[in-house]
XYZ file of C-alpha atoms in Angstrom:
51
model
C -8.021 -19.747 -33.691
C -5.572 -16.856 -33.321
C -7.961 -14.935 -31.061
C -8.401 -18.028 -28.903
C -4.632 -18.468 -28.509
C -4.250 -14.814 -27.609
C -6.968 -15.175 -24.984
C -5.049 -18.069 -23.404
C -1.841 -16.015 -23.352
C -3.644 -13.110 -21.708
C -5.112 -15.503 -19.137
C -1.618 -16.814 -18.355
C -0.431 -13.242 -17.876
C -3.343 -12.428 -15.573
C -3.252 -15.493 -13.310
C -0.130 -14.523 -11.315
C -1.538 -11.007 -10.992
C -4.735 -12.395 -9.448
C -2.700 -14.197 -6.783
C -0.787 -11.000 -6.176
C -4.029 -9.030 -5.969
C -5.415 -11.457 -3.389
C -2.298 -10.971 -1.279
C -2.654 -7.199 -1.579
C -6.313 -7.407 -0.577
C -5.478 -9.540 2.484
C -2.757 -7.093 3.489
C -5.120 -4.160 2.964
C -7.858 -5.889 4.950
C -5.530 -6.366 7.911
C -4.368 -2.749 7.764
C -7.860 -1.383 7.149
C -9.636 -2.962 10.122
C -11.594 -0.207 11.802
C -10.602 2.439 9.265
C -13.220 4.499 7.373
C -13.590 3.881 3.602
C -11.985 7.252 2.841
C -8.734 5.824 4.215
C -9.165 2.241 2.974
C -9.587 3.046 -0.731
C -6.375 5.102 -1.087
C -4.570 2.466 0.996
C -5.567 -0.328 -1.390
C -4.685 1.803 -4.417
C -1.267 2.614 -2.969
C -0.610 -1.069 -2.247
C -1.585 -2.009 -5.813
C 0.536 0.771 -7.313
C 3.514 -0.195 -5.177
C 3.744 -3.744 -6.565
């Protein structure tokens, strides 16, 4: 029971982050159009770290 409740709390903590991550990915996708992966990966990481 306790483990189940903790799982629900963790899920509640993660859900807003998933929305945020989707926004970051959309932003990164727009910025990364036409860029090589060597530039895209650090870009996405910097966007994630900056939030």
